[in-house]
Coordinates of C-alpha atoms in Angstrom, one line a residue:
X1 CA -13.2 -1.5 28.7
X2 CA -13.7 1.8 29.3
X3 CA -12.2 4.6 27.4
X4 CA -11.6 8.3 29.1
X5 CA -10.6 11.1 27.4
X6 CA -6.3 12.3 27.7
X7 CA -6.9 15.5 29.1
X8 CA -5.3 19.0 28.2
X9 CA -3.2 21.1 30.2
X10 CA -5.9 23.7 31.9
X11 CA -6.8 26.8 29.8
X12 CA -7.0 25.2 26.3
X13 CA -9.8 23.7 24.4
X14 CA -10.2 19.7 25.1
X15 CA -9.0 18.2 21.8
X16 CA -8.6 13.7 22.0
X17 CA -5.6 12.9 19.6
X18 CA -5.8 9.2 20.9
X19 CA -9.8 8.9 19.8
X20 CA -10.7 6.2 17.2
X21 CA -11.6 2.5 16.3
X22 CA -8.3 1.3 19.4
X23 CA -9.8 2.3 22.3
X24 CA -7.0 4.4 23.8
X25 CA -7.3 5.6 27.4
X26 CA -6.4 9.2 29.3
X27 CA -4.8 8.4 32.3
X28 CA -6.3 7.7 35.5
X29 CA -6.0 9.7 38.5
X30 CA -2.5 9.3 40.6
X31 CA -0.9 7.5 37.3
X32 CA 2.6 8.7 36.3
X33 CA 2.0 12.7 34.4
X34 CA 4.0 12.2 31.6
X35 CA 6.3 15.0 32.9
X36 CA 8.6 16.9 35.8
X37 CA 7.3 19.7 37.0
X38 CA 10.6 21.2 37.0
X39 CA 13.3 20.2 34.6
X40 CA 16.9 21.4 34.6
X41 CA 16.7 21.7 31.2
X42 CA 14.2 21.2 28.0
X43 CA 16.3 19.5 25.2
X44 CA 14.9 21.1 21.6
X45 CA 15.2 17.8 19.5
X46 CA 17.8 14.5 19.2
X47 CA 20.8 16.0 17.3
X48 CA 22.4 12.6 16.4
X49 CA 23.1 8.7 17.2
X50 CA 26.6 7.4 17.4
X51 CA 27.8 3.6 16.6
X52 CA 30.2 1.5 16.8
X53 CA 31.1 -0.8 13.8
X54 CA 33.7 -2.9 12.4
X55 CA 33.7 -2.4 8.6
X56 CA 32.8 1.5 7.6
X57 CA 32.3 0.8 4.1
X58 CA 29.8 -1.7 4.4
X59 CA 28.0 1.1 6.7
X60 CA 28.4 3.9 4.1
X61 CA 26.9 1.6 1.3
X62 CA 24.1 0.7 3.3
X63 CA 23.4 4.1 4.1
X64 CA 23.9 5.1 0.8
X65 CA 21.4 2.7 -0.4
X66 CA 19.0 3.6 2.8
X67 CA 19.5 7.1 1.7
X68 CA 22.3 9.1 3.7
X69 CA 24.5 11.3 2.1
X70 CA 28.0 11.1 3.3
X71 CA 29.0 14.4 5.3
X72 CA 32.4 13.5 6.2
X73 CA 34.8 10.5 6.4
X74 CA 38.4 9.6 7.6
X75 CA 39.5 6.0 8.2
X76 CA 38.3 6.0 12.1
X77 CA 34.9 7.8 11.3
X78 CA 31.5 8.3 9.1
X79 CA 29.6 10.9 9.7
X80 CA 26.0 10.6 7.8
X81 CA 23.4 13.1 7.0
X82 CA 20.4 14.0 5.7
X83 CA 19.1 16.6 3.6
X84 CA 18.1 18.9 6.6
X85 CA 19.8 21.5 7.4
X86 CA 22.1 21.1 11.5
X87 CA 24.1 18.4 12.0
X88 CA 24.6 14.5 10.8
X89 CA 22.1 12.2 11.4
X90 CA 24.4 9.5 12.4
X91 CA 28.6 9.4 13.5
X92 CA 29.7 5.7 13.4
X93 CA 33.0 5.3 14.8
X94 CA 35.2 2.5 13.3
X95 CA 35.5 -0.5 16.4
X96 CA 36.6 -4.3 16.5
X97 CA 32.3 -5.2 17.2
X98 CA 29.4 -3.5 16.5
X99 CA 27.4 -1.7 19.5
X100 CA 25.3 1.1 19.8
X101 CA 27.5 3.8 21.3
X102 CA 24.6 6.3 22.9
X103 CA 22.4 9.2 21.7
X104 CA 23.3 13.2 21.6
X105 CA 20.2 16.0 22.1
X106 CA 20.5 19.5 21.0
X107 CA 20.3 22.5 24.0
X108 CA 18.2 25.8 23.0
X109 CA 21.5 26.9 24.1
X110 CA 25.1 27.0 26.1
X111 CA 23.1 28.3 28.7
X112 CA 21.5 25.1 29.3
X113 CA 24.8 23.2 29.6
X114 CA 25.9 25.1 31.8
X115 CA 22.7 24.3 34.2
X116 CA 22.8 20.6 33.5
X117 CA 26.6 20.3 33.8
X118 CA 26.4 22.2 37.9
X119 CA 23.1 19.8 38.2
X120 CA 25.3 17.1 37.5
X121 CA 28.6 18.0 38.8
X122 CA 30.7 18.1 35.4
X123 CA 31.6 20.0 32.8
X124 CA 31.0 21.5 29.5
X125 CA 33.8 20.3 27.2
X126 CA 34.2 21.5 23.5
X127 CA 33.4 19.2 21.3
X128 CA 35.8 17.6 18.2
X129 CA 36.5 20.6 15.5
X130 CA 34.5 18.4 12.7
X131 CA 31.0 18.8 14.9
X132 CA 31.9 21.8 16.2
X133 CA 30.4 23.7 19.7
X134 CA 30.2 22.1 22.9
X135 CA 29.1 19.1 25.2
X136 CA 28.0 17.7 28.3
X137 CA 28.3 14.0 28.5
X138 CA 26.0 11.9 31.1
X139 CA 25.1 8.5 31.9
X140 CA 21.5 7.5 32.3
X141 CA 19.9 4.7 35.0
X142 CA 20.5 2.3 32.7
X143 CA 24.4 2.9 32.0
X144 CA 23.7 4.6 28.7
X145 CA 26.1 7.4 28.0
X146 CA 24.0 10.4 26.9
X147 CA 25.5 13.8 25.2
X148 CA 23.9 17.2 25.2
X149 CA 24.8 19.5 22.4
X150 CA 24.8 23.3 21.3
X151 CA 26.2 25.6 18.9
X152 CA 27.3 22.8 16.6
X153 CA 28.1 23.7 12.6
X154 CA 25.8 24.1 10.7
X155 CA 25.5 21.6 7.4
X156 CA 23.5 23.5 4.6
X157 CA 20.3 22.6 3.0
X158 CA 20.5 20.2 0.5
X159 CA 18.4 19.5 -2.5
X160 CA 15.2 17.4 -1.2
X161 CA 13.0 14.6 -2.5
X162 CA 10.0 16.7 -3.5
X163 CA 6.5 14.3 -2.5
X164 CA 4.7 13.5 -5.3
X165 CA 1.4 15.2 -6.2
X166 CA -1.5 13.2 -6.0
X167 CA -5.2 13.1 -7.3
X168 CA -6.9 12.9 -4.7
X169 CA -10.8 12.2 -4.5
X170 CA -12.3 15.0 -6.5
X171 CA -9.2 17.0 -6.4
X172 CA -6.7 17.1 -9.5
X173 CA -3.6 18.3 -9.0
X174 CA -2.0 16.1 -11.6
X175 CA -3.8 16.5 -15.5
X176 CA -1.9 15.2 -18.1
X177 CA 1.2 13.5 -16.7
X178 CA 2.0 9.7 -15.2
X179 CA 3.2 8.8 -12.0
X180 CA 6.5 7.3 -12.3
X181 CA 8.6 6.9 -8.9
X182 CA 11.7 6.2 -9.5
X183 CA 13.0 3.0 -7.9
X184 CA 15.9 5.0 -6.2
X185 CA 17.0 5.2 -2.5
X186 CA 14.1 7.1 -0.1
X187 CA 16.4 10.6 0.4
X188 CA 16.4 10.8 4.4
X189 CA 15.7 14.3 5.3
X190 CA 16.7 13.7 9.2
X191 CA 16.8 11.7 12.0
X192 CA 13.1 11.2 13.6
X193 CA 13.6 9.2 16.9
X194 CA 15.1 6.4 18.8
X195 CA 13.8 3.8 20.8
X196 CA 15.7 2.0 23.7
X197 CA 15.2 -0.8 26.0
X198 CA 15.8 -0.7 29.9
X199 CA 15.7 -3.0 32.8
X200 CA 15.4 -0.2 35.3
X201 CA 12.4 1.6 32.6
X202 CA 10.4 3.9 35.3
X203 CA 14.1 4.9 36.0
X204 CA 15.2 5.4 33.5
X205 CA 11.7 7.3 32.6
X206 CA 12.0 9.6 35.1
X207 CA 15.5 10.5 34.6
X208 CA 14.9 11.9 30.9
X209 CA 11.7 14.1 32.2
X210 CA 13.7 15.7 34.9
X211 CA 17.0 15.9 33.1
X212 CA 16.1 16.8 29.5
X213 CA 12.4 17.9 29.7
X214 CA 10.9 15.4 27.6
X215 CA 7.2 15.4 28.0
X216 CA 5.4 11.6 27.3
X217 CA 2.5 11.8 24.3
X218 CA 1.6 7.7 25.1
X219 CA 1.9 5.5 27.5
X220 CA 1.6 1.6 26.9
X221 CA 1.1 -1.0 29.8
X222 CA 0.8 -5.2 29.7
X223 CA -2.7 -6.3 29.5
X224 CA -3.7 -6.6 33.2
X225 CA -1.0 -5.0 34.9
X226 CA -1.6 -1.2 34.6
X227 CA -2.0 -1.1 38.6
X228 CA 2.1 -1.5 38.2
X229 CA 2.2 1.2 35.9
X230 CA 3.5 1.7 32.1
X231 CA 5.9 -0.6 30.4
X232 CA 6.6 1.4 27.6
X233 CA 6.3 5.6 26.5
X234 CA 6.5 7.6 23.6
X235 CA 8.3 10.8 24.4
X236 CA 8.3 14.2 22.6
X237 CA 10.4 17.4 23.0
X238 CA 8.9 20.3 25.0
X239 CA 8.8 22.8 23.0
X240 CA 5.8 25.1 24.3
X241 CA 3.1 26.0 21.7
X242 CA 5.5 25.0 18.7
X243 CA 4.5 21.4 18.0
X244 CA 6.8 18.4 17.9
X245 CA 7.3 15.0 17.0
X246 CA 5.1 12.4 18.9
X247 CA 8.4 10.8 19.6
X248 CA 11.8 11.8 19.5
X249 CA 12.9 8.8 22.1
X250 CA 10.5 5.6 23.0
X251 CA 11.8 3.8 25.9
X252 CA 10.3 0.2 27.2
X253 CA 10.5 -2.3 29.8
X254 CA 13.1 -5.5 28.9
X255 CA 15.3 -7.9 30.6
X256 CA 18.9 -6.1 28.3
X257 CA 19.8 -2.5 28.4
X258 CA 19.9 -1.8 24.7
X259 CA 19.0 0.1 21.4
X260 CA 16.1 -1.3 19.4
X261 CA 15.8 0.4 16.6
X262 CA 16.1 4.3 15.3
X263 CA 13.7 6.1 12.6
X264 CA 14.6 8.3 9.7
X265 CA 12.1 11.4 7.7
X266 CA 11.5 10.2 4.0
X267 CA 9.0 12.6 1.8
X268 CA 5.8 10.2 1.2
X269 CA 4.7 6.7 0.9
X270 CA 5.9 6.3 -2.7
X271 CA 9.4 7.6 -1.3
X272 CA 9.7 4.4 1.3
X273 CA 8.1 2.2 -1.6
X274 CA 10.3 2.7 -3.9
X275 CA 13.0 3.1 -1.7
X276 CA 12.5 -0.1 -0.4
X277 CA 13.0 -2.0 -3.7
X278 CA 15.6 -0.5 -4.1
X279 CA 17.0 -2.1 -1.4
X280 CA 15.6 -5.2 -1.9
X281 CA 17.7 -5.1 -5.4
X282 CA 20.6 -4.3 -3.6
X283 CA 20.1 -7.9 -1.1
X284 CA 19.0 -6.1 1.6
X285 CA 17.0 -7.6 4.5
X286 CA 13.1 -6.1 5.2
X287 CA 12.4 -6.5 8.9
X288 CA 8.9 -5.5 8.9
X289 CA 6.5 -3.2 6.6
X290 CA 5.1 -1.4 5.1
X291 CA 2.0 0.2 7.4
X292 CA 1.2 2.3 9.7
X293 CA 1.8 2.8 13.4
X294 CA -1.0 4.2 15.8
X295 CA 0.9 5.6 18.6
X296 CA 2.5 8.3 16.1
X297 CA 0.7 7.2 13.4
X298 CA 3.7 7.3 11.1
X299 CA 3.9 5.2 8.1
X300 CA 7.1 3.0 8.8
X301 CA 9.4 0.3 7.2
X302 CA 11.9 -1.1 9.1
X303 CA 15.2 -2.2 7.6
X304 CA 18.3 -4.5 9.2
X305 CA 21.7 -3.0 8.4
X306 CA 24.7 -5.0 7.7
X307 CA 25.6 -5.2 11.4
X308 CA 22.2 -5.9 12.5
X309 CA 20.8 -2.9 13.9
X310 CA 17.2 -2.3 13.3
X311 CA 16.4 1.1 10.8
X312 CA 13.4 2.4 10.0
X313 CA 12.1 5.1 7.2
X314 CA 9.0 6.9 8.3
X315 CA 6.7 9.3 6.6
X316 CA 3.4 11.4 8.5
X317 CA 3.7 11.3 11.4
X318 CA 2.2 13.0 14.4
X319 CA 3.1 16.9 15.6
X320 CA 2.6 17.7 19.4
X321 CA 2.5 20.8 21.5
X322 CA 3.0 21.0 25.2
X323 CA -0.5 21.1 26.6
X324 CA -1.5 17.3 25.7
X325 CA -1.2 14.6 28.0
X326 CA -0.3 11.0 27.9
X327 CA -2.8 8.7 26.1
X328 CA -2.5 5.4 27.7
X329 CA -3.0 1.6 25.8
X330 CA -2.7 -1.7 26.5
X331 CA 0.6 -3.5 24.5
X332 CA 0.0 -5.8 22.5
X333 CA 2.0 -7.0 18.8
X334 CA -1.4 -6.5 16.9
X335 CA -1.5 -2.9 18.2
X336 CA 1.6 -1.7 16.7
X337 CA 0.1 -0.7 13.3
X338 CA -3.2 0.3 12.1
X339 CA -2.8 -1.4 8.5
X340 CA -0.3 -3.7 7.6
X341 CA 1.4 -6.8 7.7
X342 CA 1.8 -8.3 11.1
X343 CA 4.8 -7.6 13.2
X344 CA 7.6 -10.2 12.1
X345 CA 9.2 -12.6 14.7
X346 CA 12.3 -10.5 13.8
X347 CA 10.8 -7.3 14.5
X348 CA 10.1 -8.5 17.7
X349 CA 13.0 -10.1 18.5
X350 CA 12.1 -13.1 18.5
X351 CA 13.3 -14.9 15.3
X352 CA 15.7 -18.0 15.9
X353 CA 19.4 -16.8 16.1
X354 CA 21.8 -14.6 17.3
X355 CA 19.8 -11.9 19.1
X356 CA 16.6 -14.3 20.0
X357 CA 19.5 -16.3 21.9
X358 CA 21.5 -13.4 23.5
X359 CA 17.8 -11.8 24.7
X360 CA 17.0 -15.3 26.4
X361 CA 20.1 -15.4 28.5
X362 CA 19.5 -11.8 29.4
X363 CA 16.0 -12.9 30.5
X364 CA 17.6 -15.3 32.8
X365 CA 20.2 -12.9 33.9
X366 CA 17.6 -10.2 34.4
X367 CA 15.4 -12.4 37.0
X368 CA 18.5 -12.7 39.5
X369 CA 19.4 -9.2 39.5
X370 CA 17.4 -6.1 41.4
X371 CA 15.2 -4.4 38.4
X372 CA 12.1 -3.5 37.2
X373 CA 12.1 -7.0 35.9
X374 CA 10.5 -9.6 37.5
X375 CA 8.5 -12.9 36.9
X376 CA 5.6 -11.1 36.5
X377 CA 6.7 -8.6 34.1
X378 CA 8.3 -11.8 31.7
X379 CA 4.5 -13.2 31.6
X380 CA 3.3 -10.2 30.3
X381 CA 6.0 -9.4 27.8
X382 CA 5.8 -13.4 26.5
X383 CA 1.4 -12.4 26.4
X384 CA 2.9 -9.2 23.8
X385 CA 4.7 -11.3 21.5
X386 CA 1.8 -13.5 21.2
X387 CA -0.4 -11.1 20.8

């Protein structure tokens, strides 16, 4: 195989984030950009996710254990944050069944909903007096609904788990004192991304880029079929020369329209170590880690709440700024991480039960209807999980 260099926007110095031992590709001429060359507007990071769910106290002690703080709580609502400054992390809404309710992105301003809401044809509506400022509220390709925030309150700083200091090599910064984590939840200090599943991807893709400005840092494709383009993108904010995360939404190809799992700031490795007994003590359920990732390069555990959905603490990852483009890779299970255990059946969704079961009948629904997922597509996602 051979590997070309992701190019940089003209005018800066060529720089290869995606170099190393995995072989990662730039893309090849006439292949998707990454980007719209004109955007209504350019979202500045993912404000929150909202969920639906049955039992709220069984959510607030999870999160408790998974680290949250509690920002605010009535008997129809939980709102959950981190120790960040801006706004919760997470609002889960008290429903008879669990479901994943849609994400919310934060404007640079009200001027930008006003553009997107006459791009659109709606309105900018004020938003409940607990969040604060105002909305616009869309629906993407795949029938996701999708809120755009700004000028929501403000939740202060609150006091953060400081990393530890580490020796290392020849360096000392630590001369007469132990290492002793304590085996206490991992503090989230905000929410990092969130990755969903489409049957109309490209789309779907395409919708985010010209609506929100979201700019792709990777690209993934199934072994064989890159003539038919990517499968599955890692997508940052635009923020100009300030960098961002490598992701703040991952979308991929799939015969269901859902979410797949979200990712939440911790301070170090120790942090999700620890943190992760902890919830082990506490009879929580370890889908897959620890390691770490290559496209983001974060380290990651992933964690399965008490409703099911997928969570995941990460630590280092990547920062972007706008003049890289896409990186491009063939999927595959084993190039998930760089280190680490291998991906779990249940991490891939393919453990026998509930989910395995529900994600087989959408296979078979999938193939009937008119999407971006066909016969060919299902051999190349079943070559994945094998992988």
């Amino acid at each position: 195989m051979t590997t070309t260099t992701p190019r940089e926007l003209p005018g800066h110095q060529a720089h290869d984030p995606h170099s190393g031992v995995h072989s990662e590709q730039g893309g090849l001429p006439g292949e998707h950009p990454g980007r719209h060359r004109n955007p209504v507007i350019k979202v500045r990071d993912l404000a929150w996710l909202e969920f639906a769910k049955p039992d709220l106290a069984a959510a607030e002690r999870f999160a408790h254990a998974f680290g949250f703080v509690t920002a605010a709580t009535s008997p129809d609502e939980l709102q959950l944050r981190g120790t960040d400054p801006g706004s919760p992390c997470v609002i889960v809404r008290k429903r008879r069944e669990s479901r994943f309710l849609g994400p919310t992105f934060r404007a640079a301003d009200a001027t930008d909903l006003l553009r997107l809401a006459a791009a659109h044809r709606t309105t900018v509506r004020p938003l409940p007096e607990s969040i604060g400022g105002v909305g616009v509220e869309l629906v993407d390709p795949s029938g996701l609904p999708v809120r755009v925030v700004a000028d929501t309150h403000e939740l202060p700083r609150l006091p953060a788990q400081a990393p530890l200091a580490l020796n290392l090599g020849g360096e000392a910064r630590r001369v007469n004192a132990t290492q002793r984590p304590l085996r206490a939840p991992a503090r989230v200090q905000r929410l990092g991304h969130v990755v969903l599943q489409s049957t109309r991807y490209g789309e779907a893709l395409d919708w985010y880029l010209e609506n929100l400005g979201l700019i792709v840092s990777d690209f993934l494709y199934y072994e064989g079929q890159r003539h038919r383009g990517p499968t599955m993108s890692f997508i940052r904010c635009d923020r100009g020369d300030e960098p961002a995360d490598h992701h703040t939404l991952a979308m991929n190809l799939g015969p269901s329209n859902r979410y797949v799992h979200s990712a939440y700031q911790v301070a170090d490795l120790d942090a999700m170590a620890a943190g992760g007994q902890y919830l082990l003590d506490e009879g929580y359920r370890r889908s897959w880690g620890i390691g770490r990732h290559i496209q983001g390069s974060q380290l990651f555990d992933y964690w399965r709440d008490p409703d099911g959905f997928l969570v995941e603490h990460f630590a280092d990852g990547d920062l972007f700024d706008c003049h890289l483009t896409p990186g491009w890779a063939p999927m595959s299970a084993s190039g998930l991480a760089q280190w680490g255990p291998p991906a779990t059946p249940d991490f891939l969704g393919v453990a026998p039960g509930k989910d395995a079961l529900a994600e087989a009948r959408s296979i078979i629904r999938s193939l009937r209807e008119d999407n971006e997922f066909d016969l060919e597509r299902l051999r190349g996602l079943l070559k994945v999980a094998s992988s």
